[in-house]
mmCIF file of C-alpha atoms in Angstrom:
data_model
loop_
_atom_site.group_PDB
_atom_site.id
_atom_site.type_symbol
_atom_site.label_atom_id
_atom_site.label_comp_id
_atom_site.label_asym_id
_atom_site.label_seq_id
_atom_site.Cartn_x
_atom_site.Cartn_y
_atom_site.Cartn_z
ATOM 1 C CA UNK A 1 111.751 187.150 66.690
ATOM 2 C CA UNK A 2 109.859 186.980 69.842
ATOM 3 C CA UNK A 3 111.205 188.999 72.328
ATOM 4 C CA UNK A 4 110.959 188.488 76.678
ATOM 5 C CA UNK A 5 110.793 184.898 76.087
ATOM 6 C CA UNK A 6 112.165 183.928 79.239
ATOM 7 C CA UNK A 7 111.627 185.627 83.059
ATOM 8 C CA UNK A 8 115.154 186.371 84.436
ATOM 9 C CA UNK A 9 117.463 187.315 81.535
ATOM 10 C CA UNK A 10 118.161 190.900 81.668
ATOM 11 C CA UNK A 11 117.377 190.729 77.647
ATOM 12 C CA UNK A 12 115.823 187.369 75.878
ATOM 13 C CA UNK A 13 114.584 186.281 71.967
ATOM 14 C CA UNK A 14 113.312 183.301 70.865
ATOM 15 C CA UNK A 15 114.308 183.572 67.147
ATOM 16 C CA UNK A 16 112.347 181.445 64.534
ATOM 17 C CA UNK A 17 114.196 180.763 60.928
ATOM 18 C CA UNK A 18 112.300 178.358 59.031
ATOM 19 C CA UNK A 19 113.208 175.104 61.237
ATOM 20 C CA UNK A 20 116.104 176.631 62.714
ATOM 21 C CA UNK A 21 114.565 177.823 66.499
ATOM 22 C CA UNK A 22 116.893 179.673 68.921
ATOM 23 C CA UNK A 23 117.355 181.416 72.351
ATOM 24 C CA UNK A 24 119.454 183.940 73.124
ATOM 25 C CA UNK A 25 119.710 185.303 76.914
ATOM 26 C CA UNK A 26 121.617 187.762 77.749
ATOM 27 C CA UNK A 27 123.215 188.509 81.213
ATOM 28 C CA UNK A 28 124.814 191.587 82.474
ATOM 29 C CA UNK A 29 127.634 191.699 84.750
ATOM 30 C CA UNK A 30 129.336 194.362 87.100
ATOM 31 C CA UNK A 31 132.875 194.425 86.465
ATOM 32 C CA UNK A 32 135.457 193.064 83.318
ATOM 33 C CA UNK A 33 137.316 189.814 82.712
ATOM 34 C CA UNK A 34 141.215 189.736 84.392
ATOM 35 C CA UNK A 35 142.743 190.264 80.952
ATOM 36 C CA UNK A 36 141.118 193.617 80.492
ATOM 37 C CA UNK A 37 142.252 194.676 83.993
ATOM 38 C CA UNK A 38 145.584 193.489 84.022
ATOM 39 C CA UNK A 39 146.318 195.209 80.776
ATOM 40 C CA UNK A 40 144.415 198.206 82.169
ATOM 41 C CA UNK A 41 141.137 198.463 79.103
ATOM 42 C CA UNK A 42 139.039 200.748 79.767
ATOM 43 C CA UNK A 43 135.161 200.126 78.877
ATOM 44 C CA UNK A 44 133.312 196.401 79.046
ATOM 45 C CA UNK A 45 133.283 193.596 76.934
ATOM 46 C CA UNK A 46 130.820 191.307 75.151
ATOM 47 C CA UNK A 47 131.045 188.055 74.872
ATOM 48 C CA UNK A 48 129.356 184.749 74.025
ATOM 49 C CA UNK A 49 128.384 181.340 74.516
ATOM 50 C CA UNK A 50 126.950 179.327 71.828
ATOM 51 C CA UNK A 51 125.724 175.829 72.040
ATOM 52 C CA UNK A 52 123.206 173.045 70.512
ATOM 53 C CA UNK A 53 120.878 170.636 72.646
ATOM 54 C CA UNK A 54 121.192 166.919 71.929
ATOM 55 C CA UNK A 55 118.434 166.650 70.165
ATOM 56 C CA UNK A 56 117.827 169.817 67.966
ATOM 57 C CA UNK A 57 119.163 167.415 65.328
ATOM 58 C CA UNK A 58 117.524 164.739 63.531
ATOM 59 C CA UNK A 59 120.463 162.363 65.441
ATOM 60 C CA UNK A 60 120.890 163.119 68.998
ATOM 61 C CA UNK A 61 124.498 165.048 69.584
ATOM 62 C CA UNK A 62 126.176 164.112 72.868
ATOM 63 C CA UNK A 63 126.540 167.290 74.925
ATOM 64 C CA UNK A 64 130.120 168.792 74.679
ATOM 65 C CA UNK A 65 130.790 167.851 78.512
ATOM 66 C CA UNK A 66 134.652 167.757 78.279
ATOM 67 C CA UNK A 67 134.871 170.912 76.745
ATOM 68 C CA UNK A 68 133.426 172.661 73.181
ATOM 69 C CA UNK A 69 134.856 171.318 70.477
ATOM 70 C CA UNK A 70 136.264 173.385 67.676
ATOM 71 C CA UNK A 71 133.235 174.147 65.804
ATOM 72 C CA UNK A 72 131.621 175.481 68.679
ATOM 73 C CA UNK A 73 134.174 178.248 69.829
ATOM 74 C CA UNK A 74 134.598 179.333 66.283
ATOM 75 C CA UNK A 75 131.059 180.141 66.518
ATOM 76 C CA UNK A 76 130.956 181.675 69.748
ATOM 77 C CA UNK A 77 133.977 183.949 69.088
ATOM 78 C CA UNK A 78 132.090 184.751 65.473
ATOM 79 C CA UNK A 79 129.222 185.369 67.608
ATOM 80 C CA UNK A 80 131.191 187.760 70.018
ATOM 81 C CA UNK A 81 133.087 189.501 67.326
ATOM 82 C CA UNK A 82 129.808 190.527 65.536
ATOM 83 C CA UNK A 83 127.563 191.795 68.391
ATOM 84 C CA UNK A 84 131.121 193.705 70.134
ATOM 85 C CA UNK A 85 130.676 196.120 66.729
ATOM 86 C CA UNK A 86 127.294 196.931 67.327
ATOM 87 C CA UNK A 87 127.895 198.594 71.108
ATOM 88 C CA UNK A 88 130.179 201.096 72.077
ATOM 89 C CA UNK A 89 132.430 199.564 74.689
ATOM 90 C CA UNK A 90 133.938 202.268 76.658
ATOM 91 C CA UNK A 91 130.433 203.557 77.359
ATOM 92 C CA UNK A 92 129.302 200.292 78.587
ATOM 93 C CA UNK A 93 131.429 201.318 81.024
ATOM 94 C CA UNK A 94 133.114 198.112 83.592
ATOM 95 C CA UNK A 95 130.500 195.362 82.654
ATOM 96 C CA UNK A 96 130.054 192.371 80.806
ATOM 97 C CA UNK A 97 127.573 191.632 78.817
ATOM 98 C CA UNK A 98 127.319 187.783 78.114
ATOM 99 C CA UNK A 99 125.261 186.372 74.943
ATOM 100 C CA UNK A 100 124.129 182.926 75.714
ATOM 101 C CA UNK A 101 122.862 181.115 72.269
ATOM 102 C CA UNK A 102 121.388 177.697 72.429
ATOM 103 C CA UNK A 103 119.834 176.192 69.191
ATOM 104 C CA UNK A 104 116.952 174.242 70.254
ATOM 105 C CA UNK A 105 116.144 172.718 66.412
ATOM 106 C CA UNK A 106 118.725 173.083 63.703
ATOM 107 C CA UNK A 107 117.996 173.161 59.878
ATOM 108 C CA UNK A 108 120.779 175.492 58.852
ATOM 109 C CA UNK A 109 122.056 178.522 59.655
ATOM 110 C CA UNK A 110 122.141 178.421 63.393
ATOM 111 C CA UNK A 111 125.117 180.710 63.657
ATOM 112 C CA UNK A 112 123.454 183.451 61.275
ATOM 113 C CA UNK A 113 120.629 182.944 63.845
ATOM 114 C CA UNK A 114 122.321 183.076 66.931
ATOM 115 C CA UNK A 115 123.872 186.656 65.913
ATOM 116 C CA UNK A 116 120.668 188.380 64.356
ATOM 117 C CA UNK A 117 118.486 187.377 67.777
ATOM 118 C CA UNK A 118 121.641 187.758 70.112
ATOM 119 C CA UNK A 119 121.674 191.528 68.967
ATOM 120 C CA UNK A 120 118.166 192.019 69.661
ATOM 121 C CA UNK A 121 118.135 190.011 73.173
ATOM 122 C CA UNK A 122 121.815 192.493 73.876
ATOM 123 C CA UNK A 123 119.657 195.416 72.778
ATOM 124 C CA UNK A 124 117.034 194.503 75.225
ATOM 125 C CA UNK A 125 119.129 194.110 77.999
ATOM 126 C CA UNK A 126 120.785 197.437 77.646
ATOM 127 C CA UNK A 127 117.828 199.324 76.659
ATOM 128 C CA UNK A 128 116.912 198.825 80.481
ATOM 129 C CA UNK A 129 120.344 200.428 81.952
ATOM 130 C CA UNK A 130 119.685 203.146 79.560
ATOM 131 C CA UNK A 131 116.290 203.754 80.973
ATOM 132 C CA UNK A 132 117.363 203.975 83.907
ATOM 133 C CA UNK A 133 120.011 206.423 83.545
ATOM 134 C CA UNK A 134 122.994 203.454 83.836
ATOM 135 C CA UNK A 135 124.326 203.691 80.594
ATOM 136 C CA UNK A 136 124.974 206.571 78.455
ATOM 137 C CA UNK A 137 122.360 205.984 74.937
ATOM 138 C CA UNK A 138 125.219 206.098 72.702
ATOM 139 C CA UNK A 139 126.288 203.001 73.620
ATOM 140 C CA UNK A 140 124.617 201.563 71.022
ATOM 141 C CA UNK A 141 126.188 201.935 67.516
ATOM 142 C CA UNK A 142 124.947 200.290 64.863
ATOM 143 C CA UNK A 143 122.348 196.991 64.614
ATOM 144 C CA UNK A 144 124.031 194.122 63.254
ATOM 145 C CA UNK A 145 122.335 191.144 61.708
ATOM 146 C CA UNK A 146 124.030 187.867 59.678
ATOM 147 C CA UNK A 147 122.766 185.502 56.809
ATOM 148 C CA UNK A 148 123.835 182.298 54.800
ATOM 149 C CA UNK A 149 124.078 182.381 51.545
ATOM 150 C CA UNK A 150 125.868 179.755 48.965
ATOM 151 C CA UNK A 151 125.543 177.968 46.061
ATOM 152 C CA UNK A 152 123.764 174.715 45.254
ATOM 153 C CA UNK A 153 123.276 172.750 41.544
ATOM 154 C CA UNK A 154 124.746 176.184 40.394
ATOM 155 C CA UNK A 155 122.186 178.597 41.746
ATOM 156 C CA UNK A 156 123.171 181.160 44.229
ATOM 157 C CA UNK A 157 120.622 180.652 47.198
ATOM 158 C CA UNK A 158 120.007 182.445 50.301
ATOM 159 C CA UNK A 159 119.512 181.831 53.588
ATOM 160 C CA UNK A 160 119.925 178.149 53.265
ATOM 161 C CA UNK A 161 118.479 175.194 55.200
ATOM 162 C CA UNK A 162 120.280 171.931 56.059
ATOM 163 C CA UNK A 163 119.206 170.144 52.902
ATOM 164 C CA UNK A 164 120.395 172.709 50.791
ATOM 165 C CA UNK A 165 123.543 173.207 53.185
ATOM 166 C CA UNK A 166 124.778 170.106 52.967
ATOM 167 C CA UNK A 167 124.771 169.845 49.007
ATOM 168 C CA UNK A 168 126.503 173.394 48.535
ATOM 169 C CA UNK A 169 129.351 173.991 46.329
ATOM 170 C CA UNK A 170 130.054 177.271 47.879
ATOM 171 C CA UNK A 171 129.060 178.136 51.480
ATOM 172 C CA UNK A 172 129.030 181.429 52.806
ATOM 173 C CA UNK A 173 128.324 183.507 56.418
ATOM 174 C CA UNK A 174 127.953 186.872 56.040
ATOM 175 C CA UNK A 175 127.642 189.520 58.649
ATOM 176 C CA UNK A 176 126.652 193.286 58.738
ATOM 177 C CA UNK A 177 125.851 196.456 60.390
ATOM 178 C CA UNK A 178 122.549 198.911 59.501
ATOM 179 C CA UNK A 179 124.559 201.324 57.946
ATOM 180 C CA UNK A 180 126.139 198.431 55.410
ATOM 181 C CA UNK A 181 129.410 197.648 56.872
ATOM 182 C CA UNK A 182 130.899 194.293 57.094
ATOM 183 C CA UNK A 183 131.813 192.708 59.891
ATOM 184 C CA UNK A 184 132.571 189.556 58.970
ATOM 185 C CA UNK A 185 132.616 187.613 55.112
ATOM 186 C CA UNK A 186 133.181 183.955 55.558
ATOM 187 C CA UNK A 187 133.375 181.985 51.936
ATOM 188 C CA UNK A 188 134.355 178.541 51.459
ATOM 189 C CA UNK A 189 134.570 176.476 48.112
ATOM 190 C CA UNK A 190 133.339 173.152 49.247
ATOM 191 C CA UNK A 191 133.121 171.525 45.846
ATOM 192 C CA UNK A 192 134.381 173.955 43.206
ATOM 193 C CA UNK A 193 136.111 177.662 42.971
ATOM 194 C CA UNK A 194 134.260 180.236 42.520
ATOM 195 C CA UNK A 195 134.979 184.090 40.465
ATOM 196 C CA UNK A 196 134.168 187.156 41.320
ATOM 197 C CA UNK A 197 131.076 187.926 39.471
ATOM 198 C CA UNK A 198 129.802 184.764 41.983
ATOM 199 C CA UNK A 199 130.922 186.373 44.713
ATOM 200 C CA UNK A 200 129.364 189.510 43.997
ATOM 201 C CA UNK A 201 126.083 188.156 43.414
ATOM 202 C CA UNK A 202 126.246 185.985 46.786
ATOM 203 C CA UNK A 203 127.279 189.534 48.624
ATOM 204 C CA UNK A 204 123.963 191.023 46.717
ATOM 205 C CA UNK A 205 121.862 188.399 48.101
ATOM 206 C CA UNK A 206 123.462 188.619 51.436
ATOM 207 C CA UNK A 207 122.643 192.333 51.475
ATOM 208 C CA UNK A 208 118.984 191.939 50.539
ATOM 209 C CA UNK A 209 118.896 189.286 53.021
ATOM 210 C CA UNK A 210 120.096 191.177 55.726
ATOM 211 C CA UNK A 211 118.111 194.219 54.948
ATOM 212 C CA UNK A 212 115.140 192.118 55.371
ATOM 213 C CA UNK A 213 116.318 190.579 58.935
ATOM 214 C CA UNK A 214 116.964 194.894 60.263
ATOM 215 C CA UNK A 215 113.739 195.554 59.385
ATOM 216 C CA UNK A 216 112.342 192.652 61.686
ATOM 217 C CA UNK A 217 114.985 193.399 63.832
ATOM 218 C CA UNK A 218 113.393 197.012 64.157
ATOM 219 C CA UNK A 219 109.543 195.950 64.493
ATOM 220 C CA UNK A 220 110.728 193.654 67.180
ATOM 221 C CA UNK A 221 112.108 196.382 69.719
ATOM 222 C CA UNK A 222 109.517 198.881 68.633
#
């Protein structure tokens, strides 16, 4: 994770994951979106955008001009669910934070991705309204990070690239916070069921996984 990688964001990463390369921005608004004022919400709101160049496939991808399609928002509302649980909105106070994620080169895992750097490039950005005396500290909660895990030729794998991704009989997202929590457990059998003794190993590996990503996480803003 390198972080500052742009100029103007108010927090930016570039985060590397084998040949999966992406850059989250994040800019900070004054004030909240109309819902939250018409139904009177107190606190600000995280959101964010999530989308893939035309090339950072092996195929060029036309750019979603005419709106995102529905992989896309899933994504970006998986993306805003997750990094929402890591700040404490009312003390954000009326703002908006908003997560930009663009994968530059996919192989696998670009959501996963987009959520462990997004909460670094958030952290980064609010780190400076806490400085200066903005934004109570405790807005911060808990750091949040996300990895793939699944199953290929009947070995539980994590953190899987495209090659491996494509051939999975059971593909999974899993996100966390530091202290353990879920946030978010997304399985799919794509080519077979799966037990529970499976799916506890694939949580296992998850956790290690993400252990190792809070730790980088961690080194990065120190």
């Amino acid at each position: 994770i390198t972080p500052h990688y742009t100029d103007y964001a108010e927090g930016s990463v570039l985060i590397t994951a084998g040949g999966t390369r992406g850059l989250c921005n994040v800019t900070i608004e004054e004030g909240t979106p109309r819902w939250m004022q018409a139904q009177g919400k107190r606190g600000g709101w995280v959101t964010a955008e999530y989308a893939m160049l035309p090339r950072a496939t092996q195929q060029r991808t036309p750019r979603e001009s005419n709106g995102v399609g529905g992989r896309t928002h899933e994504i970006r509302r998986l993306v805003g669910r997750s990094l929402r649980a890591a700040i404490d909105l009312e003390k954000l106070g009326a703002r908006t934070c908003i997560v930009d994620c663009d994968v530059l080169q996919a192989d696998g895992g670009t959501r996963t991705a987009a959520i462990t750097g997004g909460y670094v490039a958030l952290r980064l950005a609010l780190q400076k309204l806490v400085k200066a005396g903005v934004v109570d500290v405790g807005v911060f909660k808990d750091a949040v990070a996300a990895v793939s895990v699944g199953v290929v030729e009947e070995k539980a794998l994590l953190d899987l690239c495209y090659a491996e991704d494509s051939r999975a009989q059971v593909d999974a997202n899993v996100v966390m916070t530091a202290t353990g929590e879920f946030i978010e457990v997304q399985f799919t059998g794509e080519s077979r069921t799966f037990g529970r003794v499976m799916l506890d190993d694939l949580l296992n590996l998850a956790y290690k996984g993400i252990g190792d990503l809070l730790i980088l996480q961690r080194e990065t803003l120190d």
